[in-house]
mmCIF file of C-alpha atoms in Angstrom:
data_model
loop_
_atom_site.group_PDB
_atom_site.id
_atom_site.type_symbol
_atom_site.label_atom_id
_atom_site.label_comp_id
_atom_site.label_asym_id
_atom_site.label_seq_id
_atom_site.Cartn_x
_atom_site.Cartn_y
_atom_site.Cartn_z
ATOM 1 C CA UNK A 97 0.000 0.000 0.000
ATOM 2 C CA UNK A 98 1.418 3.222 -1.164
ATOM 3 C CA UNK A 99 1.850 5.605 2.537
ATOM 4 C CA UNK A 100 1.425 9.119 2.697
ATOM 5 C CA UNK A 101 3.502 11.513 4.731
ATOM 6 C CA UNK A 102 2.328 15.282 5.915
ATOM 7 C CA UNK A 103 3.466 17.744 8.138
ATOM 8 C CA UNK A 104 1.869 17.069 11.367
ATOM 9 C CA UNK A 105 0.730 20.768 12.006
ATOM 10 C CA UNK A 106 0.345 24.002 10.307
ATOM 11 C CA UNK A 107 -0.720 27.576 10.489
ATOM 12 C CA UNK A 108 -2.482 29.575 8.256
ATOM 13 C CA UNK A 109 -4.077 33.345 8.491
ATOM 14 C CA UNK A 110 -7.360 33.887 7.723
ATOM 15 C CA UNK A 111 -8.057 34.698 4.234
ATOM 16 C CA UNK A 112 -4.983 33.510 3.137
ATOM 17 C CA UNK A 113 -4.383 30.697 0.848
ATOM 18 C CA UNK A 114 -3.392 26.858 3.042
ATOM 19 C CA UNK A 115 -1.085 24.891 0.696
ATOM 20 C CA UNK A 116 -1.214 21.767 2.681
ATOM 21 C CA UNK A 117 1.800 19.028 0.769
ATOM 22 C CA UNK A 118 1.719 15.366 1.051
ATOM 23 C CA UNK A 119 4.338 12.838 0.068
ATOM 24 C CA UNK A 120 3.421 9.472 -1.916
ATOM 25 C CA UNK A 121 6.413 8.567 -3.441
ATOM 26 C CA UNK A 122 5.401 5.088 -3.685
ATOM 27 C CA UNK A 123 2.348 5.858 -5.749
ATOM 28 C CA UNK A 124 1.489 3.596 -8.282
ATOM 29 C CA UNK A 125 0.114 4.323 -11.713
ATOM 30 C CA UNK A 126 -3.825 3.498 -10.685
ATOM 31 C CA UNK A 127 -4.082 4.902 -7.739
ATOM 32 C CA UNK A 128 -5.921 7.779 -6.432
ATOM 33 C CA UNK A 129 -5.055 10.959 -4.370
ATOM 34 C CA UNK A 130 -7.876 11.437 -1.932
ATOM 35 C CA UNK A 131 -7.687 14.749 0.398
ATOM 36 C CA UNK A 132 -10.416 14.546 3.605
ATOM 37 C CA UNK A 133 -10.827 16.637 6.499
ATOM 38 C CA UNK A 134 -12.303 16.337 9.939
ATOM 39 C CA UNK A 135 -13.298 18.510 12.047
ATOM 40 C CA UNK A 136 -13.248 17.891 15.748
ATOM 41 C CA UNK A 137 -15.687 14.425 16.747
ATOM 42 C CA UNK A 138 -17.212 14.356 13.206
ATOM 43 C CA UNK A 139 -16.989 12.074 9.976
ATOM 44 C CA UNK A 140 -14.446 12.773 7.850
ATOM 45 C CA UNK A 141 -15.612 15.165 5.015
ATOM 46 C CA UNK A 142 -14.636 14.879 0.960
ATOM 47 C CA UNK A 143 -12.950 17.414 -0.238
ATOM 48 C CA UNK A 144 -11.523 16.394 -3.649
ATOM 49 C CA UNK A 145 -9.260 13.323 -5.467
ATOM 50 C CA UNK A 146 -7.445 13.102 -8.144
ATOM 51 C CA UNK A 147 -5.337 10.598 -10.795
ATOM 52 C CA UNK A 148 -2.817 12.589 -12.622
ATOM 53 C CA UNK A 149 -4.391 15.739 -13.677
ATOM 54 C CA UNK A 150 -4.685 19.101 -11.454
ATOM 55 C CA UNK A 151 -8.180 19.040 -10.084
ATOM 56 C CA UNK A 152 -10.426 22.016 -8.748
ATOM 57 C CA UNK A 153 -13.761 22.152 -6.723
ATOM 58 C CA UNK A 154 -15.660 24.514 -4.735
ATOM 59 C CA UNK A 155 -13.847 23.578 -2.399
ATOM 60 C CA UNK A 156 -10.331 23.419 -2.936
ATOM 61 C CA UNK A 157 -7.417 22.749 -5.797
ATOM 62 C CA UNK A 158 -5.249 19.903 -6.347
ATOM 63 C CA UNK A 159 -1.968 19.916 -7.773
ATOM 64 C CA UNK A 160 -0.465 16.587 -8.481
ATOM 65 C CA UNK A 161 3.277 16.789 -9.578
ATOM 66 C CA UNK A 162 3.990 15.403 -12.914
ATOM 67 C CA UNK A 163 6.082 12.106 -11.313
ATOM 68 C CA UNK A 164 2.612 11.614 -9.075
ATOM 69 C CA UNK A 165 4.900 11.057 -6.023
ATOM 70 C CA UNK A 166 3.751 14.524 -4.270
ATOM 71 C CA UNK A 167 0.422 16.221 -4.338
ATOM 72 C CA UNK A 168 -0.505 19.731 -2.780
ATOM 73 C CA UNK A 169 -3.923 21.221 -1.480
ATOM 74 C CA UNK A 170 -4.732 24.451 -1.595
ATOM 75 C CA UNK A 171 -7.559 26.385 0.037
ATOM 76 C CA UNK A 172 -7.277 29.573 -1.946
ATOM 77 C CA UNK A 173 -9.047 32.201 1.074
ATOM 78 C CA UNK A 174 -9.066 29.993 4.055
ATOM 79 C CA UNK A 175 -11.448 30.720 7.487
ATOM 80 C CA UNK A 176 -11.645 30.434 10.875
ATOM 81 C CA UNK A 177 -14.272 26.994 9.465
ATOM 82 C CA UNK A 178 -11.295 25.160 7.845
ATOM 83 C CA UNK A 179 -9.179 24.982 10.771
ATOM 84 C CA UNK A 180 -9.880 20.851 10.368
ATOM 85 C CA UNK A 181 -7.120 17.754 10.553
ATOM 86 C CA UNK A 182 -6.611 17.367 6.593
ATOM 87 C CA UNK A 183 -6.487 13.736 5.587
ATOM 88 C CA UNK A 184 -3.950 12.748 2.190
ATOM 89 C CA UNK A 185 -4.665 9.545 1.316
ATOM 90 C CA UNK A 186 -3.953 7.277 -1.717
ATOM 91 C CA UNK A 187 -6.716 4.816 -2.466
ATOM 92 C CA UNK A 188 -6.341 1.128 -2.305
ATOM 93 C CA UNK A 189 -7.272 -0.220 -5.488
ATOM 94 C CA UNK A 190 -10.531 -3.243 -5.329
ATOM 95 C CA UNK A 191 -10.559 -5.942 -7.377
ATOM 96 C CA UNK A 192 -10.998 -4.523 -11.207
ATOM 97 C CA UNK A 193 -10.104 -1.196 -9.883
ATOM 98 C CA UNK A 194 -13.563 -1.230 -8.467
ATOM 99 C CA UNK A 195 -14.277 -0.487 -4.605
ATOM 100 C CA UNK A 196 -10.828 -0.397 -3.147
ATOM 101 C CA UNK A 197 -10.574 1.251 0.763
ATOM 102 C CA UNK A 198 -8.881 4.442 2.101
ATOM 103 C CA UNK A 199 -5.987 4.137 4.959
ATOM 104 C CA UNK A 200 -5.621 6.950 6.621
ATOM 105 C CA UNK A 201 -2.307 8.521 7.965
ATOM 106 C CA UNK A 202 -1.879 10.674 10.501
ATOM 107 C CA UNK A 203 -2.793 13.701 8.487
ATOM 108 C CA UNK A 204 -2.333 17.759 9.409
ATOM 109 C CA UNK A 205 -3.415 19.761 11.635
ATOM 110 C CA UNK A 206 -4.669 23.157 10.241
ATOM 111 C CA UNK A 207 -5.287 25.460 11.990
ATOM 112 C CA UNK A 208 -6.398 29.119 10.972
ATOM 113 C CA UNK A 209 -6.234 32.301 12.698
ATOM 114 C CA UNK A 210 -7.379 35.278 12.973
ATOM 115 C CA UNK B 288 -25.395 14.547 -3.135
ATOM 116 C CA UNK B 289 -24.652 11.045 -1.805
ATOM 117 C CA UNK B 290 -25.132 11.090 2.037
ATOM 118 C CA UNK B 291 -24.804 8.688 5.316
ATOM 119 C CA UNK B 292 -26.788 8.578 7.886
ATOM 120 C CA UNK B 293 -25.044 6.981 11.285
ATOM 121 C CA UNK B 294 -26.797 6.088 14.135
ATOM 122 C CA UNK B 295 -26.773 6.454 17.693
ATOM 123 C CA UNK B 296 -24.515 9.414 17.808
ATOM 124 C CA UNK B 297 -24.135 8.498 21.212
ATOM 125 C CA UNK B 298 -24.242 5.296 23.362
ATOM 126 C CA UNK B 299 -23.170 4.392 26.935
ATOM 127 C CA UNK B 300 -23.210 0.789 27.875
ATOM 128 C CA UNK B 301 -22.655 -1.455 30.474
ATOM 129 C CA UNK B 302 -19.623 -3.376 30.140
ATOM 130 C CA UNK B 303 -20.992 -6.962 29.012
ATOM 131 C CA UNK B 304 -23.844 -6.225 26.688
ATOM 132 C CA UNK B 305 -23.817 -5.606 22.926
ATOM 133 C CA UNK B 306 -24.286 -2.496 21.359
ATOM 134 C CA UNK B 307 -25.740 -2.025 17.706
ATOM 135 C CA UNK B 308 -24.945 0.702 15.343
ATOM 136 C CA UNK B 309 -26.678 1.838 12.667
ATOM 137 C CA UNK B 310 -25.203 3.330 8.954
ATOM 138 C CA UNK B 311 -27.403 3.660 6.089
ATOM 139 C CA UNK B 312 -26.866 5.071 2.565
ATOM 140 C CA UNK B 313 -29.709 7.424 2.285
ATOM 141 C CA UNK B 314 -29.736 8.423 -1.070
ATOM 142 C CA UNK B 315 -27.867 5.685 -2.999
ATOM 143 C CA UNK B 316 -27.266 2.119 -2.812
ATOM 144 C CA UNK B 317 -23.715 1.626 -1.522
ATOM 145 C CA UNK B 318 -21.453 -0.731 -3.463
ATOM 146 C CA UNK B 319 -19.394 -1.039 -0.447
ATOM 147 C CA UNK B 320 -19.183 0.239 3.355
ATOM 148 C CA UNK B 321 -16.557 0.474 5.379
ATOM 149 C CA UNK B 322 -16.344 0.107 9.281
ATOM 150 C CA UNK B 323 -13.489 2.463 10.998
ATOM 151 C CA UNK B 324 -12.510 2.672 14.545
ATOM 152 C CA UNK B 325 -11.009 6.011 15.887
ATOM 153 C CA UNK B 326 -9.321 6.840 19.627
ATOM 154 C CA UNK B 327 -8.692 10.129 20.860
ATOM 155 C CA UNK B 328 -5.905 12.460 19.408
ATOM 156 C CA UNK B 329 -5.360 9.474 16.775
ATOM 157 C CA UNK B 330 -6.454 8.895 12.749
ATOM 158 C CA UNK B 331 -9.102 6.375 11.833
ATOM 159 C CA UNK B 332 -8.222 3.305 11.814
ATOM 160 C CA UNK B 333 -10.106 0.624 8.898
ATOM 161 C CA UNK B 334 -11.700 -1.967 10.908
ATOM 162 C CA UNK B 335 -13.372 -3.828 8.236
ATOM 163 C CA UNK B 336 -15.183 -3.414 4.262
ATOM 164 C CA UNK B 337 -18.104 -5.286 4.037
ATOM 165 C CA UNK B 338 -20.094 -5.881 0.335
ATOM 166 C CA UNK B 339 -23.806 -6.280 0.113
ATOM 167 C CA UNK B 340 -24.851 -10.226 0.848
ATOM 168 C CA UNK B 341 -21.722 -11.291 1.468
ATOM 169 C CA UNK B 342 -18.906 -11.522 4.383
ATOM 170 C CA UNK B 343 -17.084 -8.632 5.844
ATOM 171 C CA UNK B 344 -13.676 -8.527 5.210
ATOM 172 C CA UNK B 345 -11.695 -7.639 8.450
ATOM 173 C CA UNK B 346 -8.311 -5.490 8.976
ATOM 174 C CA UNK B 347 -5.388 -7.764 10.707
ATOM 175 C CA UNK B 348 -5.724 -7.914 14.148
ATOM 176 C CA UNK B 349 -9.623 -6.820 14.423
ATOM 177 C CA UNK B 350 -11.613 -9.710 16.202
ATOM 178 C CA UNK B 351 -14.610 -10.635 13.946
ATOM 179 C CA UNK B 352 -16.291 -12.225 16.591
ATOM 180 C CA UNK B 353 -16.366 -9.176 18.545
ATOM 181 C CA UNK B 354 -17.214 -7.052 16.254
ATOM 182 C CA UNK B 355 -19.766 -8.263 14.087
ATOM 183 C CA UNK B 356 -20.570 -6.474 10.825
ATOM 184 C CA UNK B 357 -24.009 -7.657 8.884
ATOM 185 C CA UNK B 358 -24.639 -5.891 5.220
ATOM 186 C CA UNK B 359 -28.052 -6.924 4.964
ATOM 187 C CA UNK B 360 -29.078 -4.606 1.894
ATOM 188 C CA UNK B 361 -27.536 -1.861 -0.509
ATOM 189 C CA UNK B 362 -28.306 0.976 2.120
ATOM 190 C CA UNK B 363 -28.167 -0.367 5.414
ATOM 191 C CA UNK B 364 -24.468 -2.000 7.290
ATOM 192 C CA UNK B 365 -24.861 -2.646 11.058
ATOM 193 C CA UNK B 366 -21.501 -3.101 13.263
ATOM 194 C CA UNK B 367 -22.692 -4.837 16.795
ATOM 195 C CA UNK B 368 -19.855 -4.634 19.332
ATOM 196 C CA UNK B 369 -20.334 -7.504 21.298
ATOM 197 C CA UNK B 370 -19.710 -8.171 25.044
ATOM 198 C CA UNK B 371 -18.451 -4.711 25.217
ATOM 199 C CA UNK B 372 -15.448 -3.600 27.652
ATOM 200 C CA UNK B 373 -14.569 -0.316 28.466
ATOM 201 C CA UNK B 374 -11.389 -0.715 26.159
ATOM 202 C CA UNK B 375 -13.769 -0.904 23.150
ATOM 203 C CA UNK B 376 -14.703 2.737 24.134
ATOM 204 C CA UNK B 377 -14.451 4.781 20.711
ATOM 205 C CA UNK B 378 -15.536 6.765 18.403
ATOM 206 C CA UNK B 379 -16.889 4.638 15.627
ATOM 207 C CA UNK B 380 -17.271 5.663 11.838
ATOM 208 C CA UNK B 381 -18.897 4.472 8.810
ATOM 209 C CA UNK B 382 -18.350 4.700 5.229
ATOM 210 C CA UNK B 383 -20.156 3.769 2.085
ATOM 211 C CA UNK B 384 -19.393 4.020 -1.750
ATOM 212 C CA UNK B 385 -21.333 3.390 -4.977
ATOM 213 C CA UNK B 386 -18.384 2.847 -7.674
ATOM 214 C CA UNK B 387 -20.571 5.274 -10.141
ATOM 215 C CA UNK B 388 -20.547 7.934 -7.806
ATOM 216 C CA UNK B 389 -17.262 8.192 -6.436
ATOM 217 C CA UNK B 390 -15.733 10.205 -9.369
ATOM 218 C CA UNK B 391 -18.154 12.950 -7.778
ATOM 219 C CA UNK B 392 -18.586 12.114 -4.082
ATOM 220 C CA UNK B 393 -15.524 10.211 -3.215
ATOM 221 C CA UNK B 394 -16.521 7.889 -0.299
ATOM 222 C CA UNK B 395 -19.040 9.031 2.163
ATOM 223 C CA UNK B 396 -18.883 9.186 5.796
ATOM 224 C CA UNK B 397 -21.471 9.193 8.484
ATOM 225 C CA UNK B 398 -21.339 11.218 11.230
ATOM 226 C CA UNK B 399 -19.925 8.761 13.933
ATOM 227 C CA UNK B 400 -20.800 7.281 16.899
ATOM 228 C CA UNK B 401 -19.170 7.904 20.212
ATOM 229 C CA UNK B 402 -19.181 4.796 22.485
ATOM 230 C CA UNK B 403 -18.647 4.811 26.005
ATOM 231 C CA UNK B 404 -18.887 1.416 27.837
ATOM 232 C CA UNK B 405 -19.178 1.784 31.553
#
């Protein structure tokens, strides 16, 4: 299973843009880049995923480097409301790529101030 | 949107008895679900993934005797936690997926269940 690695902690003023970085170095070619977040005693929330490609949501942009072995998540005008632990996490691939299950790692902890 | 619906929220037990939790797809029929187990300060730990009509798969060193997962139907996954100790005291968390929908939703989580046996 390909492992993740992230900065345990971070800062971030509000309104600024979080670049949060993960390492998956071990990444292979079919697997997927999931970012999550939780906030304190809840589920996990989606965010966004991505393959190869640079992705963007509502929510968020992902950058994936070209060698796939780092991604980076940016929350382009982050709030006091995203101060979350941010989850990267590379999908297990199922059986015919199909279902598959997300390990999680020990993830970042945001947190955005005033 | 493609949500989850956990329940309890909250349980306290007495040590000894078994305690039932709930996680239902609400507005698709889940592929898969997944089962995850999280302490305080610490990430979520996979427990076990469980398919519709068939077994649940567990993680190494998760007792499937203890915790018994049942996938009855494409919305509904129940994890009992049987003869309960106050070690299995948690916060417990679903997950489902539909492999057509998680190009757009990812994989869903329910809210969670906190789980204090007494």
């Amino acid at each position: 299973d390909a492992k993740t690695t992230q900065p345990p902690s971070m800062d971030c003023a509000e309104g600024r843009a979080a670049n949060l970085p993960c390492n998956h170095s071990t990444i292979s070619g079919n697997e997927y880049v999931y970012w999550y977040r939780q906030i304190h005693s809840q589920g996990p929330q989606y965010i966004i995923h991505g393959l190869k490609n640079n992705e963007t949501n509502e929510m968020a942009s992902l950058i994936i480097t070209e060698d796939r072995k780092s991604s980076t998540l940016i929350l382009p005008h982050a709030t006091l409301r995203d101060t979350a632990v941010y989850y990267c996490i590379v999908r297990v691939a199922g059986v015919y790529n199909q279902g598959g299950k997300l390990i999680f790692g020990q993830g970042t902890e945001l947190s955005v101030k005033p | 949107g493609a949500v989850v619906s956990q329940h309890p929220s909250r349980v306290i037990c007495k040590s000894g008895t078994s305690v039932k939790i709930e996680c239902r797809s609400l507005d698709f029929q889940a592929t898969t679900m997944f089962w995850y187990r999280q302490f305080p300060k610490q990430s979520l730990m996979l427990m076990a993934t469980s398919n519709e009509g068939s077994k649940a798969t567990y993680e190494q060193g998760v007792e499937k005797d203890k915790f018994l997962i049942n996938h009855a139907s494409l919305t509904l996954s129940t994890l009992t936690v049987t003869s309960a100790h106050p070690e299995d005291s948690s916060f417990y968390i679903c997950s489902a997926s539909k492999d057509s929908l998680r190009g757009l939703y990812g994989y869903t989580f329910g809210s969670g269940t906190r789980l204090t046996v007494v």
